[in-house]
Coordinates of C-alpha atoms in Angstrom, one line a residue:
X1 CA 26.1 -220.5 62.1
X2 CA 27.6 -222.5 59.1
X3 CA 25.4 -223.7 56.4
X4 CA 25.0 -226.9 54.6
X5 CA 24.7 -226.8 50.8
X6 CA 21.4 -228.7 50.2
X7 CA 21.4 -228.9 46.1
X8 CA 20.7 -232.7 44.9
X9 CA 21.5 -233.9 48.3
X10 CA 20.2 -237.3 47.4
X11 CA 22.8 -237.6 45.8
X12 CA 26.3 -238.9 46.3
X13 CA 29.1 -236.2 45.8
X14 CA 32.0 -236.7 43.7
X15 CA 34.2 -233.0 44.6
X16 CA 37.1 -232.2 42.5
X17 CA 39.0 -229.1 44.3
X18 CA 40.9 -227.0 42.0
X19 CA 40.1 -226.3 38.2
X20 CA 44.0 -226.5 37.3
X21 CA 45.2 -229.2 34.9
X22 CA 44.9 -232.1 36.9
X23 CA 41.6 -230.8 38.5
X24 CA 39.7 -230.0 35.2
X25 CA 40.9 -233.1 33.7
X26 CA 40.0 -235.1 36.2
X27 CA 36.0 -233.4 36.6
X28 CA 35.9 -234.6 33.1
X29 CA 36.7 -238.0 32.9
X30 CA 34.5 -238.6 35.9
X31 CA 31.6 -236.8 34.4
X32 CA 32.1 -238.7 31.6
X33 CA 32.3 -241.9 32.9
X34 CA 29.5 -241.1 34.9
X35 CA 27.1 -240.3 31.6
X36 CA 28.3 -243.5 30.3
X37 CA 27.5 -245.4 33.2
X38 CA 24.1 -243.6 33.2
X39 CA 24.5 -242.8 37.0
X40 CA 23.5 -239.0 37.3
X41 CA 20.6 -239.8 38.9
X42 CA 22.4 -241.1 41.9
X43 CA 26.0 -239.4 41.4
X44 CA 26.5 -236.1 41.2
X45 CA 30.2 -234.4 40.2
X46 CA 31.1 -230.8 41.8
X47 CA 34.2 -228.9 41.1
X48 CA 35.0 -226.0 43.8
X49 CA 37.5 -223.2 42.3
X50 CA 38.1 -219.5 43.3
X51 CA 37.9 -218.2 40.0
X52 CA 35.2 -218.8 37.4
X53 CA 38.1 -219.8 34.7
X54 CA 40.9 -222.0 34.0
X55 CA 44.0 -220.4 32.9
X56 CA 46.3 -222.0 30.4
X57 CA 49.9 -221.3 32.2
X58 CA 51.9 -221.7 29.7
X59 CA 51.0 -218.3 28.1
X60 CA 51.3 -215.9 31.2
X61 CA 54.9 -214.9 30.1
X62 CA 53.1 -214.2 26.8
X63 CA 50.4 -212.2 28.5
X64 CA 52.9 -210.6 31.0
X65 CA 55.0 -208.7 28.0
X66 CA 52.3 -208.3 25.5
X67 CA 52.1 -204.4 24.9
X68 CA 48.8 -202.2 25.9
X69 CA 48.9 -201.1 22.6
X70 CA 48.7 -204.4 21.2
X71 CA 45.7 -205.6 22.8
X72 CA 43.3 -205.4 25.7
X73 CA 43.3 -207.3 28.9
X74 CA 40.3 -208.5 28.3
X75 CA 41.4 -209.8 25.1
X76 CA 44.1 -211.4 26.7
X77 CA 41.7 -213.0 29.1
X78 CA 39.9 -214.1 26.3
X79 CA 42.6 -216.2 24.7
X80 CA 44.7 -217.5 27.7
X81 CA 42.1 -218.7 30.3
X82 CA 38.8 -220.5 29.7
X83 CA 35.4 -220.3 31.7
X84 CA 34.6 -223.5 33.6
X85 CA 30.9 -223.2 33.2
X86 CA 31.3 -223.4 29.0
X87 CA 34.1 -226.5 29.7
X88 CA 31.5 -228.5 31.3
X89 CA 27.9 -227.9 29.5
X90 CA 27.9 -230.7 27.7
X91 CA 28.9 -232.8 31.0
X92 CA 27.7 -233.9 34.1
X93 CA 29.7 -231.5 36.3
X94 CA 28.6 -228.9 38.1
X95 CA 31.2 -226.0 39.0
X96 CA 30.9 -224.2 42.2
X97 CA 32.9 -220.7 42.7
X98 CA 33.9 -220.5 45.7
X99 CA 37.0 -220.0 48.4
X100 CA 38.2 -223.5 50.4
X101 CA 38.1 -222.7 53.8
X102 CA 38.9 -226.1 55.5
X103 CA 38.9 -229.6 54.8
X104 CA 37.9 -232.4 57.3
X105 CA 38.4 -235.3 56.1
X106 CA 37.4 -237.6 59.0
X107 CA 33.4 -235.4 58.7
X108 CA 34.1 -235.3 55.1
X109 CA 33.0 -231.7 55.1
X110 CA 34.8 -229.0 52.9
X111 CA 34.0 -225.7 54.5
X112 CA 33.1 -223.0 51.9
X113 CA 33.5 -218.9 52.1
X114 CA 30.3 -218.5 50.2
X115 CA 28.6 -221.9 50.5
X116 CA 29.0 -223.2 53.9
X117 CA 29.4 -226.5 54.3
X118 CA 30.1 -228.9 51.1
X119 CA 29.7 -233.0 52.4
X120 CA 31.7 -235.4 49.7
X121 CA 31.4 -238.8 49.7
X122 CA 34.6 -239.1 47.3
X123 CA 37.1 -236.5 46.8
X124 CA 39.5 -235.6 44.6
X125 CA 42.3 -232.6 45.6
X126 CA 44.2 -230.5 43.1
X127 CA 44.6 -227.6 45.3
X128 CA 48.1 -226.4 43.1
X129 CA 50.6 -224.5 44.5
X130 CA 51.4 -221.2 46.1
X131 CA 54.0 -218.5 45.6
X132 CA 57.3 -219.0 47.8
X133 CA 59.2 -215.8 49.2
X134 CA 61.5 -218.4 51.0
X135 CA 61.0 -215.7 54.2
X136 CA 63.2 -213.2 51.9
X137 CA 62.5 -209.9 53.7
X138 CA 60.9 -207.6 51.5
X139 CA 60.8 -210.1 49.0
X140 CA 56.5 -210.0 48.9
X141 CA 56.1 -206.5 49.3
X142 CA 59.0 -205.6 46.4
X143 CA 58.4 -208.1 43.8
X144 CA 55.7 -209.2 41.2
X145 CA 55.0 -212.7 40.9
X146 CA 54.2 -214.7 37.9
X147 CA 51.7 -217.3 39.1
X148 CA 48.1 -216.4 37.9
X149 CA 46.5 -214.2 34.9
X150 CA 46.0 -211.3 37.5
X151 CA 49.7 -211.4 38.2
X152 CA 50.8 -211.2 34.4
X153 CA 48.6 -208.6 34.1
X154 CA 50.1 -206.6 36.8
X155 CA 53.5 -207.0 35.5
X156 CA 52.4 -205.8 32.2
X157 CA 50.5 -202.8 34.1
X158 CA 53.9 -202.0 35.3
X159 CA 56.1 -202.5 32.3
X160 CA 53.8 -200.2 30.8
X161 CA 54.1 -197.7 33.5
X162 CA 57.7 -197.4 33.1
X163 CA 57.9 -197.4 29.2
X164 CA 55.8 -194.3 29.5
X165 CA 56.8 -192.4 32.5
X166 CA 59.9 -190.7 30.2
X167 CA 62.5 -191.1 33.2
X168 CA 64.7 -193.5 30.9
X169 CA 64.7 -194.7 27.9
X170 CA 63.7 -198.5 27.3
X171 CA 67.7 -199.9 27.6
X172 CA 67.9 -197.9 30.6
X173 CA 65.1 -199.4 32.4
X174 CA 66.6 -202.4 34.7
X175 CA 64.5 -205.3 35.0
X176 CA 65.7 -208.4 37.4
X177 CA 64.1 -211.7 37.2
X178 CA 64.4 -213.9 40.5
X179 CA 64.9 -217.9 39.4
X180 CA 65.9 -219.1 36.5
X181 CA 63.8 -222.2 36.1
X182 CA 61.8 -222.5 32.9
X183 CA 59.1 -219.9 33.6
X184 CA 62.2 -217.6 35.0
X185 CA 64.1 -217.8 31.3
X186 CA 60.9 -217.6 29.2
X187 CA 59.8 -214.2 30.6
X188 CA 63.6 -212.9 30.9
X189 CA 63.7 -213.9 27.6
X190 CA 60.5 -211.9 26.4
X191 CA 61.3 -208.9 28.4
X192 CA 64.9 -208.5 26.5
X193 CA 63.2 -208.7 23.1
X194 CA 61.5 -205.8 24.3
X195 CA 64.1 -203.9 25.0
X196 CA 64.7 -203.7 28.7
X197 CA 68.1 -204.4 30.7
X198 CA 67.4 -207.7 31.7
X199 CA 69.4 -209.9 34.6
X200 CA 68.1 -213.6 35.4
X201 CA 69.1 -213.9 39.4
X202 CA 69.5 -217.8 40.3
X203 CA 70.6 -219.0 43.5
X204 CA 71.8 -222.9 42.0
X205 CA 75.1 -222.9 40.2
X206 CA 73.3 -222.3 36.9
X207 CA 70.0 -221.8 35.0
X208 CA 67.3 -224.4 34.4
X209 CA 68.1 -226.7 37.3
X210 CA 67.3 -230.6 36.8
X211 CA 66.8 -230.0 33.1
X212 CA 69.0 -231.7 30.2
X213 CA 72.4 -230.8 29.8
X214 CA 72.2 -230.1 25.8
X215 CA 69.1 -228.4 26.7
X216 CA 70.7 -226.0 29.1
X217 CA 73.4 -225.4 26.9
X218 CA 71.0 -224.1 24.1
X219 CA 69.2 -222.3 26.4
X220 CA 72.7 -220.2 27.7
X221 CA 73.4 -219.9 24.4
X222 CA 70.3 -218.1 23.8
X223 CA 70.3 -216.0 26.4
X224 CA 73.4 -214.8 25.4
X225 CA 72.3 -213.9 22.1
X226 CA 69.9 -212.0 22.8
X227 CA 71.9 -210.1 25.9
X228 CA 69.9 -211.2 29.1
X229 CA 72.2 -211.3 31.8
X230 CA 73.0 -214.1 34.3
X231 CA 74.0 -214.4 37.7
X232 CA 74.0 -217.9 39.1
X233 CA 74.9 -219.4 42.6
X234 CA 73.5 -215.9 43.7
X235 CA 70.6 -215.9 46.4
X236 CA 69.1 -213.4 47.6
X237 CA 69.5 -211.9 50.9
X238 CA 67.2 -209.3 51.1
X239 CA 65.2 -206.9 48.9
X240 CA 64.2 -203.5 49.1
X241 CA 61.9 -200.8 46.7
X242 CA 64.7 -200.1 44.0
X243 CA 67.6 -202.7 45.0
X244 CA 68.1 -206.3 46.0
X245 CA 71.1 -207.3 48.3
X246 CA 72.5 -210.8 47.5
X247 CA 74.4 -212.9 49.7
X248 CA 77.4 -212.3 48.7
X249 CA 77.3 -208.6 49.4
X250 CA 76.5 -207.2 46.1
X251 CA 73.8 -204.4 45.6
X252 CA 71.3 -204.8 42.2
X253 CA 69.1 -201.9 41.7
X254 CA 66.3 -202.6 39.7
X255 CA 63.2 -200.6 38.1
X256 CA 61.3 -203.8 38.3
X257 CA 61.7 -207.0 40.1
X258 CA 59.7 -210.2 38.8
X259 CA 59.9 -213.2 41.1
X260 CA 59.9 -216.8 39.7
X261 CA 62.2 -218.4 42.1
X262 CA 59.5 -221.2 43.8
X263 CA 56.6 -222.6 44.6
X264 CA 54.9 -224.2 47.7
X265 CA 52.0 -226.5 47.7
X266 CA 48.7 -225.1 49.0
X267 CA 48.9 -224.1 52.7
X268 CA 45.5 -226.4 53.2
X269 CA 47.8 -229.9 52.8
X270 CA 49.0 -229.3 55.9
X271 CA 45.7 -229.0 57.6
X272 CA 44.7 -232.4 56.8
X273 CA 45.9 -235.4 58.6
X274 CA 47.9 -237.1 55.5
X275 CA 51.4 -238.0 55.5
X276 CA 53.5 -234.8 54.2
X277 CA 57.3 -235.0 52.8
X278 CA 60.0 -232.3 53.7
X279 CA 58.7 -229.6 50.9
X280 CA 55.0 -230.0 52.7
X281 CA 53.7 -232.1 49.6
X282 CA 51.1 -234.9 50.4
X283 CA 52.6 -237.9 49.8
X284 CA 50.6 -240.2 47.3
X285 CA 50.8 -244.0 46.2
X286 CA 50.9 -245.1 42.8
X287 CA 47.1 -244.9 42.6
X288 CA 47.4 -241.2 43.7
X289 CA 46.0 -241.7 47.2
X290 CA 46.6 -240.1 50.1
X291 CA 48.5 -241.6 53.2
X292 CA 46.9 -241.1 56.3
X293 CA 49.1 -239.8 59.2
X294 CA 47.5 -242.6 61.5
X295 CA 46.5 -246.1 60.4
X296 CA 43.4 -245.4 63.1
X297 CA 42.2 -242.8 60.5
X298 CA 38.8 -243.3 59.5
X299 CA 37.9 -242.2 56.3
X300 CA 34.9 -242.5 53.8
X301 CA 36.6 -243.3 50.8
X302 CA 40.2 -242.9 49.4
X303 CA 41.3 -239.6 49.2
X304 CA 43.2 -238.7 46.0
X305 CA 45.7 -235.7 45.4
X306 CA 47.1 -234.3 42.3
X307 CA 49.5 -231.8 40.9
X308 CA 51.9 -229.5 42.7
X309 CA 49.9 -230.5 45.8
X310 CA 51.0 -234.5 45.8
X311 CA 54.4 -235.7 45.7
X312 CA 54.8 -239.1 44.2
X313 CA 58.6 -240.8 44.4
X314 CA 59.8 -242.8 41.4
X315 CA 60.9 -245.9 42.5
X316 CA 63.7 -246.1 40.2
X317 CA 65.2 -242.9 40.8
X318 CA 64.4 -242.1 43.7
X319 CA 63.4 -238.5 43.2
X320 CA 60.0 -236.7 42.6
X321 CA 57.9 -236.7 39.4
X322 CA 57.9 -232.9 38.2
X323 CA 55.2 -230.6 38.8
X324 CA 54.5 -230.2 35.2
X325 CA 51.0 -230.1 33.5
X326 CA 51.7 -233.2 31.5
X327 CA 52.0 -235.2 34.8
X328 CA 48.9 -233.4 36.5
X329 CA 46.8 -235.0 33.5
X330 CA 48.4 -238.0 33.7
X331 CA 47.7 -238.7 37.5
X332 CA 44.2 -237.2 36.4
X333 CA 43.7 -239.7 34.7
X334 CA 44.7 -242.5 37.1
X335 CA 42.6 -241.0 39.9
X336 CA 39.7 -240.9 37.6
X337 CA 39.9 -244.4 36.6
X338 CA 40.3 -245.6 40.3
X339 CA 37.6 -243.3 41.7
X340 CA 35.0 -244.8 39.0
X341 CA 36.0 -248.3 40.0
X342 CA 35.2 -247.3 43.6
X343 CA 32.1 -246.3 42.4
X344 CA 31.7 -249.7 40.4
X345 CA 32.1 -251.4 43.3
X346 CA 29.8 -249.7 45.5
X347 CA 27.0 -250.2 43.1
X348 CA 28.0 -253.8 43.2
X349 CA 28.7 -253.4 39.2
X350 CA 31.8 -254.7 39.6
X351 CA 33.2 -257.2 42.0
X352 CA 35.9 -255.2 43.3
X353 CA 37.7 -251.8 42.3
X354 CA 40.4 -252.5 39.3
X355 CA 43.1 -250.1 40.3
X356 CA 45.4 -248.8 37.6
X357 CA 49.4 -247.4 39.4
X358 CA 50.9 -244.2 38.0
X359 CA 53.7 -244.9 35.6
X360 CA 56.5 -242.1 35.9
X361 CA 58.0 -241.2 32.4
X362 CA 59.9 -238.4 30.9
X363 CA 57.8 -235.4 29.8
X364 CA 58.7 -233.4 26.6
X365 CA 59.0 -229.6 27.0
X366 CA 59.3 -226.7 25.0
X367 CA 60.8 -223.9 26.7
X368 CA 60.4 -220.2 24.1
X369 CA 63.4 -217.8 24.5
X370 CA 62.1 -214.5 23.1
X371 CA 59.9 -213.7 20.0
X372 CA 59.2 -216.7 17.3
X373 CA 62.4 -219.3 19.2
X374 CA 61.7 -221.7 21.5
X375 CA 63.6 -225.0 22.3
X376 CA 61.6 -228.6 22.8
X377 CA 63.0 -231.7 24.0
X378 CA 60.9 -234.7 22.8
X379 CA 62.3 -237.9 24.0
X380 CA 66.1 -237.7 23.2
X381 CA 65.1 -235.2 20.0
X382 CA 65.7 -231.6 20.8
X383 CA 64.7 -229.1 18.2
X384 CA 65.4 -225.4 18.4
X385 CA 64.7 -221.9 16.8
X386 CA 61.5 -220.8 14.7
X387 CA 60.4 -225.0 14.8
X388 CA 60.2 -225.2 18.5
X389 CA 58.2 -221.9 18.3
X390 CA 55.8 -223.6 15.8
X391 CA 55.7 -226.6 17.8
X392 CA 54.7 -224.9 20.7
X393 CA 51.7 -223.3 19.0
X394 CA 50.9 -226.7 18.1
X395 CA 50.8 -228.1 21.7
X396 CA 48.6 -225.2 22.7
X397 CA 46.1 -225.6 20.1
X398 CA 45.7 -229.6 21.0
X399 CA 45.2 -228.8 24.6
X400 CA 42.5 -226.2 23.5
X401 CA 40.7 -228.9 21.4
X402 CA 40.9 -231.3 24.8
X403 CA 38.5 -228.5 26.5
X404 CA 35.9 -227.6 23.9
X405 CA 34.9 -228.1 20.5
X406 CA 37.1 -227.6 17.4
X407 CA 35.2 -224.8 15.8
X408 CA 35.6 -222.9 19.1
X409 CA 39.1 -224.3 20.0
X410 CA 40.2 -222.7 16.4
X411 CA 39.2 -219.5 16.8
X412 CA 40.6 -219.0 20.7
X413 CA 43.5 -220.4 19.2
X414 CA 43.9 -218.1 15.9
X415 CA 42.8 -215.2 18.0
X416 CA 46.0 -215.7 20.4
X417 CA 48.2 -216.7 17.4
X418 CA 47.5 -213.2 16.0
X419 CA 47.6 -211.3 19.2
X420 CA 51.0 -212.7 20.4
X421 CA 52.6 -212.9 16.6
X422 CA 51.9 -209.0 16.6
X423 CA 54.0 -208.5 20.0
X424 CA 56.7 -210.9 18.7
X425 CA 60.0 -210.3 16.6
X426 CA 61.7 -212.6 14.9
X427 CA 65.3 -213.4 16.7

């Protein structure tokens, strides 16, 4: 029989599902607000996450390609992931490590694998995404994805095996990267700097679909300069142990196949009575609220959905906002504010919630491409080369500073910088 989680049952529960960029930000913002309004005796903020850490995913390509003789896996874990309990040590937030098995919105119950049933009064869903193999036969069995810290370590281990087997010289080891979005481009560039034969396979006509054409041109030139081969407009039909077949009939041999070709929203989204769009993401309003599938659905409060699991359409362009970290953080700020407004209205501390609405914008981005080289786009300005790489480092430091005190943040950042600089080559 399922048990009900009993701790602090006298308090109303604000539950955040997932500790990605959006979930972490939402929990922190709400935790601060609860403390600021002195509501710790009335409300408890709980963040549920399957891991005990938050992963800074922009570093995964570095983790995957940092050689084993440079640093151990535990040290990489120290600089690319951050302990959730430590992050919330000074905030009114309770981390709960567990797997989410089901969500019943009508009964306001979350079913956990280990902890039984967790009843919520307010809910923010930031469950992120899963690797999408698009049903390609053999892809799941014969490729290594790059989505989590564990994925990155598995790629790193496979690289070590290939380099130490003695069967081939490094430049004869063939690595294919499926998907030429930003993640694919990043790891392809870094793998090439290690001396491998690297080829990007992309189903669409060109790399980095949807990116600024000036950026795409610079990336193409950089990849050509360092020797990364590109096969664009080539969809994958089937994958076997050491070869993949393209729809054109061409067969590509490989020693390692890294898959970065797609994601899909958490499968839990489809189990809930909320509207979803073509790609099965939750349709959300400008307030970051999910839309019930039926107007008769009785919910205790608004259900907020953020990040990769959500889809908000830009009313000006008619396109979905990008699934990037900065967007998830901005969404979390909107959802957190609106949820706190609801709480204040519940307590009669405000006459009615004053909702904020998400305003789509063009987010800056940085694409590192092998060694100490990156291309950054900030507004209309494009910075490339070594200075783009330097900017990338400061962006990483700024994010770590948002999670922890200055001294601790600097220590982690400098440790990571030292590790990855040793592994990089100027190019």
